[in-house]
Amino acid sequence: MAEKSGMHMEYDINKEDFNSAGEASSKVKKTLNMLGVDNKVIKRVAIAMYEAEINAFIHGGGGMAVADIYTDKIVIEISDHGKGIENLELAMQEGYSTASEEIRMMGFGAGMGLPNIKKNVDELDIRTGPGEGTDLKMTFKLN
Amino acid sequence: MKLSELVKEMDLNVVTGEIARDCDISGVYMCDLLSRVMSRASEDGIWITVMAHVNIVAVAELVNLACIMVPEGIAVQQETIEKAKEENITIVSTGLTGYEAACRLHDLLD
Ligand SMILES: Nc1ncnc2c1ncn2[C@@H]1O[C@H](COP(=O)(O)OP(=O)(O)O)[C@@H](O)[C@H]1O
Ligand SMILES: [Mg+2]
């Protein structure tokens, strides 16, 4: 059984406030820094969580970010009640993106989010479907 | 080379007012796609981008960049500057193009 080191964080991902996109990831990163977690792990968490958080903003219409830090792992869950992912296999391919022109003009929508997430997590559990929202559970092991 | 020395050498405009973290520059990455920057830019590096909207700050913070460099004298939105100050991120600007700036950096940083 994983022992809890008493760290549980929850953040709103408010789609009206796109300027704050990435803030949940930033806060979790700072906490991991403070706790002295290995820099390489922090970098992986930061990349994966940021991509998932941005997806919840631009594709999912906002949602929630939850982070739990245990002694042996970090679990991050990003969920939204948006339109869900129709074809997950396609969405996981590098370069595939349904992002609007406006979003692309801002430097998002490279179609690298989900592939980057996959590369950086130890375990990935995605629950999604048309009209079902999207829920990404990412686990990072700590030695 | 330290960021402060680089600012002098290249006569950069520190749009955030002061250097938030004067570290040794580790490298340079030039790209406008945020996902690429997230995964490829290195800690203490310089990121050259024409994006000047507020979302670049979170990327710089998450990667622990030395600074964001905006080329071609592009105006940085006030909102971006405020957010960068809050997050302890330095933004510099130059009149050079991204390519010219990268060439200068190549000569200076070896
Ligand atoms: N939370 C989400 N809700 C709905 N669709 C999503 C979500 N996350 C990803 N997608 C879909 O999967 C595609 C690929 O995602 P991603 O790899 O992050 O690339 P990008 O965000 O650059 O488009 C998106 O363009 C979108 O169609
Ligand atoms: Mg994405």
PDB file of C-alpha atoms and ligand atoms in Angstrom:
ATOM      1  CA  MET A   1       0.000   0.000   0.000  1.00  0.00           C
ATOM      2  CA  ALA A   2       1.223   3.439  -0.866  1.00  0.00           C
ATOM      3  CA  GLU A   3       1.738   5.654   2.101  1.00  0.00           C
ATOM      4  CA  LYS A   4       0.446   9.180   1.804  1.00  0.00           C
ATOM      5  CA  SER A   5       2.841  11.967   2.569  1.00  0.00           C
ATOM      6  CA  GLY A   6      -0.075  14.294   3.240  1.00  0.00           C
ATOM      7  CA  MET A   7      -0.047  16.235  -0.010  1.00  0.00           C
ATOM      8  CA  HIS A   8      -3.298  16.662  -1.864  1.00  0.00           C
ATOM      9  CA  MET A   9      -3.862  19.560  -4.222  1.00  0.00           C
ATOM     10  CA  GLU A  10      -6.906  20.559  -6.250  1.00  0.00           C
ATOM     11  CA  TYR A  11      -7.214  23.302  -8.811  1.00  0.00           C
ATOM     12  CA  ASP A  12      -9.994  24.603 -10.971  1.00  0.00           C
ATOM     13  CA  ILE A  13      -9.286  24.824 -14.679  1.00  0.00           C
ATOM     14  CA  ASN A  14     -11.528  27.724 -15.586  1.00  0.00           C
ATOM     15  CA  LYS A  15     -11.910  28.085 -19.331  1.00  0.00           C
ATOM     16  CA  GLU A  16     -12.910  31.735 -18.976  1.00  0.00           C
ATOM     17  CA  ASP A  17      -9.468  32.463 -17.623  1.00  0.00           C
ATOM     18  CA  PHE A  18      -7.138  31.225 -20.332  1.00  0.00           C
ATOM     19  CA  ASN A  19      -4.407  33.544 -19.038  1.00  0.00           C
ATOM     20  CA  SER A  20      -4.114  31.282 -16.022  1.00  0.00           C
ATOM     21  CA  ALA A  21      -3.570  28.175 -18.163  1.00  0.00           C
ATOM     22  CA  GLY A  22      -0.628  26.286 -16.741  1.00  0.00           C
ATOM     23  CA  GLU A  23      -1.007  27.664 -13.242  1.00  0.00           C
ATOM     24  CA  ALA A  24      -2.009  24.341 -11.684  1.00  0.00           C
ATOM     25  CA  SER A  25       1.039  22.703 -13.258  1.00  0.00           C
ATOM     26  CA  SER A  26       3.230  25.527 -12.042  1.00  0.00           C
ATOM     27  CA  LYS A  27       1.963  25.187  -8.477  1.00  0.00           C
ATOM     28  CA  VAL A  28       2.456  21.430  -8.438  1.00  0.00           C
ATOM     29  CA  LYS A  29       5.957  21.864  -9.869  1.00  0.00           C
ATOM     30  CA  LYS A  30       6.867  24.345  -7.141  1.00  0.00           C
ATOM     31  CA  THR A  31       5.591  21.964  -4.466  1.00  0.00           C
ATOM     32  CA  LEU A  32       7.623  19.071  -5.889  1.00  0.00           C
ATOM     33  CA  ASN A  33      10.693  21.338  -5.894  1.00  0.00           C
ATOM     34  CA  MET A  34      10.096  22.183  -2.265  1.00  0.00           C
ATOM     35  CA  LEU A  35       9.747  18.524  -1.364  1.00  0.00           C
ATOM     36  CA  GLY A  36      13.117  17.825  -3.007  1.00  0.00           C
ATOM     37  CA  VAL A  37      11.767  15.444  -5.643  1.00  0.00           C
ATOM     38  CA  ASP A  38      14.325  14.437  -8.303  1.00  0.00           C
ATOM     39  CA  ASN A  39      14.613  17.142 -10.964  1.00  0.00           C
ATOM     40  CA  LYS A  40      14.174  14.687 -13.832  1.00  0.00           C
ATOM     41  CA  VAL A  41      10.866  13.488 -12.401  1.00  0.00           C
ATOM     42  CA  ILE A  42       9.724  17.075 -11.839  1.00  0.00           C
ATOM     43  CA  LYS A  43      10.459  17.886 -15.462  1.00  0.00           C
ATOM     44  CA  ARG A  44       8.397  14.889 -16.639  1.00  0.00           C
ATOM     45  CA  VAL A  45       5.498  15.817 -14.360  1.00  0.00           C
ATOM     46  CA  ALA A  46       5.649  19.440 -15.527  1.00  0.00           C
ATOM     47  CA  ILE A  47       5.554  18.540 -19.221  1.00  0.00           C
ATOM     48  CA  ALA A  48       2.763  15.961 -18.935  1.00  0.00           C
ATOM     49  CA  MET A  49       0.615  17.940 -16.540  1.00  0.00           C
ATOM     50  CA  TYR A  50       0.963  21.139 -18.552  1.00  0.00           C
ATOM     51  CA  GLU A  51      -0.106  19.398 -21.767  1.00  0.00           C
ATOM     52  CA  ALA A  52      -3.105  17.821 -20.053  1.00  0.00           C
ATOM     53  CA  GLU A  53      -4.055  21.094 -18.389  1.00  0.00           C
ATOM     54  CA  ILE A  54      -3.866  22.959 -21.699  1.00  0.00           C
ATOM     55  CA  ASN A  55      -5.985  20.262 -23.360  1.00  0.00           C
ATOM     56  CA  ALA A  56      -8.639  20.680 -20.677  1.00  0.00           C
ATOM     57  CA  PHE A  57      -8.634  24.414 -21.474  1.00  0.00           C
ATOM     58  CA  ILE A  58      -8.644  24.374 -25.254  1.00  0.00           C
ATOM     59  CA  HIS A  59     -10.499  21.147 -26.016  1.00  0.00           C
ATOM     60  CA  GLY A  60     -12.374  20.266 -22.814  1.00  0.00           C
ATOM     61  CA  GLY A  61     -13.952  23.593 -21.911  1.00  0.00           C
ATOM     62  CA  GLY A  62     -12.313  23.637 -18.485  1.00  0.00           C
ATOM     63  CA  GLY A  63     -12.291  21.151 -15.650  1.00  0.00           C
ATOM     64  CA  MET A  64     -10.197  20.156 -12.687  1.00  0.00           C
ATOM     65  CA  ALA A  65      -6.651  19.202 -11.778  1.00  0.00           C
ATOM     66  CA  VAL A  66      -5.952  16.992  -8.786  1.00  0.00           C
ATOM     67  CA  ALA A  67      -2.480  16.070  -7.593  1.00  0.00           C
ATOM     68  CA  ASP A  68      -1.610  13.520  -4.925  1.00  0.00           C
ATOM     69  CA  ILE A  69       1.930  13.086  -3.754  1.00  0.00           C
ATOM     70  CA  TYR A  70       2.749   9.812  -2.023  1.00  0.00           C
ATOM     71  CA  THR A  71       6.141   8.612  -0.846  1.00  0.00           C
ATOM     72  CA  ASP A  72       6.451   6.225  -3.778  1.00  0.00           C
ATOM     73  CA  LYS A  73       4.534   7.985  -6.542  1.00  0.00           C
ATOM     74  CA  ILE A  74       2.869  11.123  -7.822  1.00  0.00           C
ATOM     75  CA  VAL A  75      -0.629  10.832  -9.242  1.00  0.00           C
ATOM     76  CA  ILE A  76      -2.088  13.644 -11.344  1.00  0.00           C
ATOM     77  CA  GLU A  77      -5.640  13.580 -12.581  1.00  0.00           C
ATOM     78  CA  ILE A  78      -6.950  16.115 -15.083  1.00  0.00           C
ATOM     79  CA  SER A  79     -10.626  15.901 -15.894  1.00  0.00           C
ATOM     80  CA  ASP A  80     -13.125  17.877 -17.903  1.00  0.00           C
ATOM     81  CA  HIS A  81     -16.758  17.586 -18.927  1.00  0.00           C
ATOM     82  CA  GLY A  82     -16.156  18.599 -22.518  1.00  0.00           C
ATOM     83  CA  LYS A  83     -16.982  16.834 -25.733  1.00  0.00           C
ATOM     84  CA  GLY A  84     -14.567  13.971 -25.163  1.00  0.00           C
ATOM     85  CA  ILE A  85     -12.191  12.376 -27.654  1.00  0.00           C
ATOM     86  CA  GLU A  86     -13.897  10.599 -30.519  1.00  0.00           C
ATOM     87  CA  ASN A  87     -10.966   8.554 -31.800  1.00  0.00           C
ATOM     88  CA  LEU A  88      -8.328   8.128 -29.118  1.00  0.00           C
ATOM     89  CA  GLU A  89      -5.948   6.167 -31.310  1.00  0.00           C
ATOM     90  CA  LEU A  90      -5.885   9.018 -33.804  1.00  0.00           C
ATOM     91  CA  ALA A  91      -5.577  11.625 -31.056  1.00  0.00           C
ATOM     92  CA  MET A  92      -2.501   9.854 -29.669  1.00  0.00           C
ATOM     93  CA  GLN A  93      -0.677  10.267 -32.988  1.00  0.00           C
ATOM     94  CA  GLU A  94       1.899  13.023 -33.197  1.00  0.00           C
ATOM     95  CA  GLY A  95       0.701  15.915 -35.333  1.00  0.00           C
ATOM     96  CA  TYR A  96      -3.007  15.164 -35.085  1.00  0.00           C
ATOM     97  CA  SER A  97      -4.915  18.181 -33.834  1.00  0.00           C
ATOM     98  CA  THR A  98      -8.406  19.618 -34.079  1.00  0.00           C
ATOM     99  CA  ALA A  99      -7.301  22.937 -32.548  1.00  0.00           C
ATOM    100  CA  SER A 100      -8.749  26.053 -34.179  1.00  0.00           C
ATOM    101  CA  GLU A 101      -6.706  28.460 -36.269  1.00  0.00           C
ATOM    102  CA  GLU A 102      -6.935  31.007 -33.473  1.00  0.00           C
ATOM    103  CA  ILE A 103      -5.447  28.573 -30.950  1.00  0.00           C
ATOM    104  CA  ARG A 104      -2.690  27.579 -33.383  1.00  0.00           C
ATOM    105  CA  MET A 105      -1.758  31.218 -33.876  1.00  0.00           C
ATOM    106  CA  MET A 106      -0.932  31.259 -30.174  1.00  0.00           C
ATOM    107  CA  GLY A 107       1.515  28.376 -30.491  1.00  0.00           C
ATOM    108  CA  PHE A 108      -0.807  25.642 -29.234  1.00  0.00           C
ATOM    109  CA  GLY A 109      -2.263  22.839 -31.314  1.00  0.00           C
ATOM    110  CA  ALA A 110       0.961  21.201 -32.477  1.00  0.00           C
ATOM    111  CA  GLY A 111      -0.692  17.822 -31.956  1.00  0.00           C
ATOM    112  CA  MET A 112       2.090  16.810 -29.594  1.00  0.00           C
ATOM    113  CA  GLY A 113       0.281  17.009 -26.270  1.00  0.00           C
ATOM    114  CA  LEU A 114      -0.971  13.458 -25.891  1.00  0.00           C
ATOM    115  CA  PRO A 115       2.200  11.880 -27.383  1.00  0.00           C
ATOM    116  CA  ASN A 116       4.311  14.013 -25.013  1.00  0.00           C
ATOM    117  CA  ILE A 117       2.167  12.933 -22.091  1.00  0.00           C
ATOM    118  CA  LYS A 118       2.589   9.273 -23.043  1.00  0.00           C
ATOM    119  CA  LYS A 119       6.383   9.683 -23.256  1.00  0.00           C
ATOM    120  CA  ASN A 120       6.679  11.262 -19.835  1.00  0.00           C
ATOM    121  CA  VAL A 121       4.408   9.186 -17.571  1.00  0.00           C
ATOM    122  CA  ASP A 122       5.003   5.771 -16.037  1.00  0.00           C
ATOM    123  CA  GLU A 123       1.321   4.911 -16.236  1.00  0.00           C
ATOM    124  CA  LEU A 124      -1.475   6.534 -18.190  1.00  0.00           C
ATOM    125  CA  ASP A 125      -5.166   5.857 -17.821  1.00  0.00           C
ATOM    126  CA  ILE A 126      -7.481   7.735 -20.195  1.00  0.00           C
ATOM    127  CA  ARG A 127     -11.239   7.648 -19.895  1.00  0.00           C
ATOM    128  CA  THR A 128     -12.993   9.463 -22.681  1.00  0.00           C
ATOM    129  CA  GLY A 129     -15.613   9.180 -25.375  1.00  0.00           C
ATOM    130  CA  PRO A 130     -17.951  11.373 -27.423  1.00  0.00           C
ATOM    131  CA  GLY A 131     -19.995  13.458 -25.001  1.00  0.00           C
ATOM    132  CA  GLU A 132     -18.395  11.831 -21.973  1.00  0.00           C
ATOM    133  CA  GLY A 133     -15.700  14.346 -21.134  1.00  0.00           C
ATOM    134  CA  THR A 134     -12.094  13.345 -20.676  1.00  0.00           C
ATOM    135  CA  ASP A 135     -10.270  12.093 -17.622  1.00  0.00           C
ATOM    136  CA  LEU A 136      -6.508  11.555 -17.683  1.00  0.00           C
ATOM    137  CA  LYS A 137      -4.849   9.814 -14.782  1.00  0.00           C
ATOM    138  CA  MET A 138      -1.060  10.043 -14.897  1.00  0.00           C
ATOM    139  CA  THR A 139       1.217   8.194 -12.512  1.00  0.00           C
ATOM    140  CA  PHE A 140       4.895   8.922 -11.947  1.00  0.00           C
ATOM    141  CA  LYS A 141       6.932   6.526  -9.848  1.00  0.00           C
ATOM    142  CA  LEU A 142       9.328   7.768  -7.213  1.00  0.00           C
ATOM    143  CA  ASN A 143      12.119   5.353  -6.349  1.00  0.00           C
TER     144      ASN A 143
ATOM    145  CA  MET B   1      28.093  33.408 -19.630  1.00  0.00           C
ATOM    146  CA  LYS B   2      25.724  34.959 -17.137  1.00  0.00           C
ATOM    147  CA  LEU B   3      22.426  36.443 -18.266  1.00  0.00           C
ATOM    148  CA  SER B   4      23.473  39.872 -16.964  1.00  0.00           C
ATOM    149  CA  GLU B   5      26.671  39.794 -19.068  1.00  0.00           C
ATOM    150  CA  LEU B   6      24.684  38.749 -22.111  1.00  0.00           C
ATOM    151  CA  VAL B   7      22.251  41.643 -21.628  1.00  0.00           C
ATOM    152  CA  LYS B   8      25.240  44.019 -21.723  1.00  0.00           C
ATOM    153  CA  GLU B   9      26.997  42.306 -24.640  1.00  0.00           C
ATOM    154  CA  MET B  10      23.906  42.232 -26.844  1.00  0.00           C
ATOM    155  CA  ASP B  11      22.468  45.471 -25.513  1.00  0.00           C
ATOM    156  CA  LEU B  12      19.193  43.730 -24.751  1.00  0.00           C
ATOM    157  CA  ASN B  13      16.153  45.516 -23.431  1.00  0.00           C
ATOM    158  CA  VAL B  14      15.003  43.894 -20.191  1.00  0.00           C
ATOM    159  CA  VAL B  15      11.272  44.458 -20.577  1.00  0.00           C
ATOM    160  CA  THR B  16      10.515  43.023 -17.147  1.00  0.00           C
ATOM    161  CA  GLY B  17      12.672  45.755 -15.605  1.00  0.00           C
ATOM    162  CA  GLU B  18      15.276  43.578 -13.963  1.00  0.00           C
ATOM    163  CA  ILE B  19      16.874  40.180 -14.242  1.00  0.00           C
ATOM    164  CA  ALA B  20      14.932  37.801 -12.036  1.00  0.00           C
ATOM    165  CA  ARG B  21      17.558  35.073 -11.867  1.00  0.00           C
ATOM    166  CA  ASP B  22      21.089  35.712 -13.054  1.00  0.00           C
ATOM    167  CA  CYS B  23      22.146  32.191 -13.987  1.00  0.00           C
ATOM    168  CA  ASP B  24      24.760  30.801 -16.350  1.00  0.00           C
ATOM    169  CA  ILE B  25      23.151  30.359 -19.771  1.00  0.00           C
ATOM    170  CA  SER B  26      22.939  26.665 -20.692  1.00  0.00           C
ATOM    171  CA  GLY B  27      21.807  26.995 -24.304  1.00  0.00           C
ATOM    172  CA  VAL B  28      19.325  28.442 -26.765  1.00  0.00           C
ATOM    173  CA  TYR B  29      16.086  27.119 -28.226  1.00  0.00           C
ATOM    174  CA  MET B  30      14.101  28.902 -30.922  1.00  0.00           C
ATOM    175  CA  CYS B  31      10.519  27.837 -31.666  1.00  0.00           C
ATOM    176  CA  ASP B  32       6.975  29.158 -31.433  1.00  0.00           C
ATOM    177  CA  LEU B  33       5.213  25.871 -30.745  1.00  0.00           C
ATOM    178  CA  LEU B  34       4.708  25.659 -27.018  1.00  0.00           C
ATOM    179  CA  SER B  35       4.640  21.848 -26.889  1.00  0.00           C
ATOM    180  CA  ARG B  36       8.062  21.689 -28.512  1.00  0.00           C
ATOM    181  CA  VAL B  37       9.469  24.266 -26.157  1.00  0.00           C
ATOM    182  CA  MET B  38       8.082  22.362 -23.164  1.00  0.00           C
ATOM    183  CA  SER B  39       9.825  19.179 -24.183  1.00  0.00           C
ATOM    184  CA  ARG B  40      12.993  20.472 -25.851  1.00  0.00           C
ATOM    185  CA  ALA B  41      14.140  23.703 -24.193  1.00  0.00           C
ATOM    186  CA  SER B  42      16.607  23.220 -21.380  1.00  0.00           C
ATOM    187  CA  GLU B  43      16.749  24.563 -17.870  1.00  0.00           C
ATOM    188  CA  ASP B  44      18.660  27.879 -17.670  1.00  0.00           C
ATOM    189  CA  GLY B  45      18.341  28.222 -21.440  1.00  0.00           C
ATOM    190  CA  ILE B  46      17.194  31.142 -23.550  1.00  0.00           C
ATOM    191  CA  TRP B  47      13.965  30.763 -25.499  1.00  0.00           C
ATOM    192  CA  ILE B  48      13.619  32.897 -28.613  1.00  0.00           C
ATOM    193  CA  THR B  49       9.997  33.373 -29.669  1.00  0.00           C
ATOM    194  CA  VAL B  50       7.771  35.862 -31.450  1.00  0.00           C
ATOM    195  CA  MET B  51       4.894  34.856 -29.167  1.00  0.00           C
ATOM    196  CA  ALA B  52       4.382  37.648 -26.683  1.00  0.00           C
ATOM    197  CA  HIS B  53       1.061  36.628 -25.119  1.00  0.00           C
ATOM    198  CA  VAL B  54       0.729  35.802 -21.464  1.00  0.00           C
ATOM    199  CA  ASN B  55       0.786  31.997 -21.880  1.00  0.00           C
ATOM    200  CA  ILE B  56       4.513  31.987 -22.648  1.00  0.00           C
ATOM    201  CA  VAL B  57       5.244  32.795 -19.019  1.00  0.00           C
ATOM    202  CA  ALA B  58       3.932  29.484 -17.663  1.00  0.00           C
ATOM    203  CA  VAL B  59       6.052  27.589 -20.187  1.00  0.00           C
ATOM    204  CA  ALA B  60       9.187  29.504 -19.162  1.00  0.00           C
ATOM    205  CA  GLU B  61       8.407  28.916 -15.502  1.00  0.00           C
ATOM    206  CA  LEU B  62       7.785  25.191 -15.945  1.00  0.00           C
ATOM    207  CA  VAL B  63      11.052  24.700 -17.852  1.00  0.00           C
ATOM    208  CA  ASN B  64      13.074  26.973 -15.499  1.00  0.00           C
ATOM    209  CA  LEU B  65      14.319  29.020 -18.409  1.00  0.00           C
ATOM    210  CA  ALA B  66      16.900  31.752 -17.884  1.00  0.00           C
ATOM    211  CA  CYS B  67      14.818  34.096 -19.993  1.00  0.00           C
ATOM    212  CA  ILE B  68      12.438  34.588 -22.897  1.00  0.00           C
ATOM    213  CA  MET B  69      13.923  36.591 -25.758  1.00  0.00           C
ATOM    214  CA  VAL B  70      11.529  38.411 -28.081  1.00  0.00           C
ATOM    215  CA  PRO B  71      13.124  39.399 -31.417  1.00  0.00           C
ATOM    216  CA  GLU B  72      12.384  42.048 -34.052  1.00  0.00           C
ATOM    217  CA  GLY B  73      11.440  44.585 -31.413  1.00  0.00           C
ATOM    218  CA  ILE B  74       8.023  42.970 -31.070  1.00  0.00           C
ATOM    219  CA  ALA B  75       5.997  44.644 -28.335  1.00  0.00           C
ATOM    220  CA  VAL B  76       5.354  42.470 -25.301  1.00  0.00           C
ATOM    221  CA  GLN B  77       1.843  42.795 -23.903  1.00  0.00           C
ATOM    222  CA  GLN B  78       1.626  44.538 -20.541  1.00  0.00           C
ATOM    223  CA  GLU B  79      -0.277  41.562 -19.178  1.00  0.00           C
ATOM    224  CA  THR B  80       2.629  39.294 -20.105  1.00  0.00           C
ATOM    225  CA  ILE B  81       5.119  41.591 -18.404  1.00  0.00           C
ATOM    226  CA  GLU B  82       3.059  41.699 -15.197  1.00  0.00           C
ATOM    227  CA  LYS B  83       2.678  37.932 -15.133  1.00  0.00           C
ATOM    228  CA  ALA B  84       6.395  37.419 -15.781  1.00  0.00           C
ATOM    229  CA  LYS B  85       7.288  39.688 -12.872  1.00  0.00           C
ATOM    230  CA  GLU B  86       4.921  37.732 -10.647  1.00  0.00           C
ATOM    231  CA  GLU B  87       6.488  34.431 -11.694  1.00  0.00           C
ATOM    232  CA  ASN B  88      10.079  35.678 -11.520  1.00  0.00           C
ATOM    233  CA  ILE B  89      10.639  35.254 -15.235  1.00  0.00           C
ATOM    234  CA  THR B  90      12.907  37.578 -17.192  1.00  0.00           C
ATOM    235  CA  ILE B  91      11.818  38.767 -20.641  1.00  0.00           C
ATOM    236  CA  VAL B  92      14.315  40.538 -22.878  1.00  0.00           C
ATOM    237  CA  SER B  93      13.805  42.007 -26.310  1.00  0.00           C
ATOM    238  CA  THR B  94      16.089  42.854 -29.199  1.00  0.00           C
ATOM    239  CA  GLY B  95      15.723  44.532 -32.568  1.00  0.00           C
ATOM    240  CA  LEU B  96      17.542  41.614 -34.232  1.00  0.00           C
ATOM    241  CA  THR B  97      15.661  38.865 -36.031  1.00  0.00           C
ATOM    242  CA  GLY B  98      15.549  35.458 -34.340  1.00  0.00           C
ATOM    243  CA  TYR B  99      18.228  34.211 -36.718  1.00  0.00           C
ATOM    244  CA  GLU B 100      20.510  37.179 -36.112  1.00  0.00           C
ATOM    245  CA  ALA B 101      20.055  36.863 -32.375  1.00  0.00           C
ATOM    246  CA  ALA B 102      20.837  33.132 -32.528  1.00  0.00           C
ATOM    247  CA  CYS B 103      24.037  33.858 -34.508  1.00  0.00           C
ATOM    248  CA  ARG B 104      25.127  36.432 -31.925  1.00  0.00           C
ATOM    249  CA  LEU B 105      24.353  33.966 -29.132  1.00  0.00           C
ATOM    250  CA  HIS B 106      26.343  31.290 -30.908  1.00  0.00           C
ATOM    251  CA  ASP B 107      29.388  33.574 -31.027  1.00  0.00           C
ATOM    252  CA  LEU B 108      29.014  34.762 -27.461  1.00  0.00           C
ATOM    253  CA  LEU B 109      28.183  31.475 -25.721  1.00  0.00           C
ATOM    254  CA  ASP B 110      30.461  29.095 -27.674  1.00  0.00           C
TER     255      ASP B 110
HETATM  256  N1  LIG C   1      -9.494  17.047 -23.026  1.00  0.00           N
HETATM  257  C1  LIG C   1      -9.829  16.845 -24.285  1.00  0.00           C
HETATM  258  N2  LIG C   1     -11.137  16.950 -24.702  1.00  0.00           N
HETATM  259  C2  LIG C   1     -11.490  16.762 -25.989  1.00  0.00           C
HETATM  260  N3  LIG C   1     -10.620  16.465 -26.973  1.00  0.00           N
HETATM  261  C3  LIG C   1      -9.316  16.343 -26.635  1.00  0.00           C
HETATM  262  C4  LIG C   1      -8.852  16.531 -25.289  1.00  0.00           C
HETATM  263  N4  LIG C   1      -7.510  16.323 -25.279  1.00  0.00           N
HETATM  264  C5  LIG C   1      -7.162  16.040 -26.537  1.00  0.00           C
HETATM  265  N5  LIG C   1      -8.234  16.048 -27.366  1.00  0.00           N
HETATM  266  C6  LIG C   1      -8.240  15.761 -28.819  1.00  0.00           C
HETATM  267  O1  LIG C   1      -7.039  15.088 -29.173  1.00  0.00           O
HETATM  268  C7  LIG C   1      -6.304  15.888 -30.132  1.00  0.00           C
HETATM  269  C8  LIG C   1      -4.816  15.730 -29.905  1.00  0.00           C
HETATM  270  O2  LIG C   1      -4.441  16.275 -28.635  1.00  0.00           O
HETATM  271  P1  LIG C   1      -2.952  16.768 -28.434  1.00  0.00           P
HETATM  272  O3  LIG C   1      -2.031  15.650 -28.767  1.00  0.00           O
HETATM  273  O4  LIG C   1      -2.827  17.353 -27.064  1.00  0.00           O
HETATM  274  O5  LIG C   1      -2.762  17.887 -29.538  1.00  0.00           O
HETATM  275  P2  LIG C   1      -3.312  19.398 -29.608  1.00  0.00           P
HETATM  276  O6  LIG C   1      -3.794  19.775 -28.237  1.00  0.00           O
HETATM  277  O7  LIG C   1      -2.112  20.174 -29.998  1.00  0.00           O
HETATM  278  O8  LIG C   1      -4.391  19.434 -30.614  1.00  0.00           O
HETATM  279  C9  LIG C   1      -6.828  17.292 -29.950  1.00  0.00           C
HETATM  280  O9  LIG C   1      -6.631  18.097 -31.080  1.00  0.00           O
HETATM  281  C10 LIG C   1      -8.302  17.024 -29.663  1.00  0.00           C
HETATM  282  O10 LIG C   1      -9.008  16.744 -30.843  1.00  0.00           O
HETATM  283 MG    MG C   2      -2.704  19.432 -26.548  1.00  0.00          MG
END
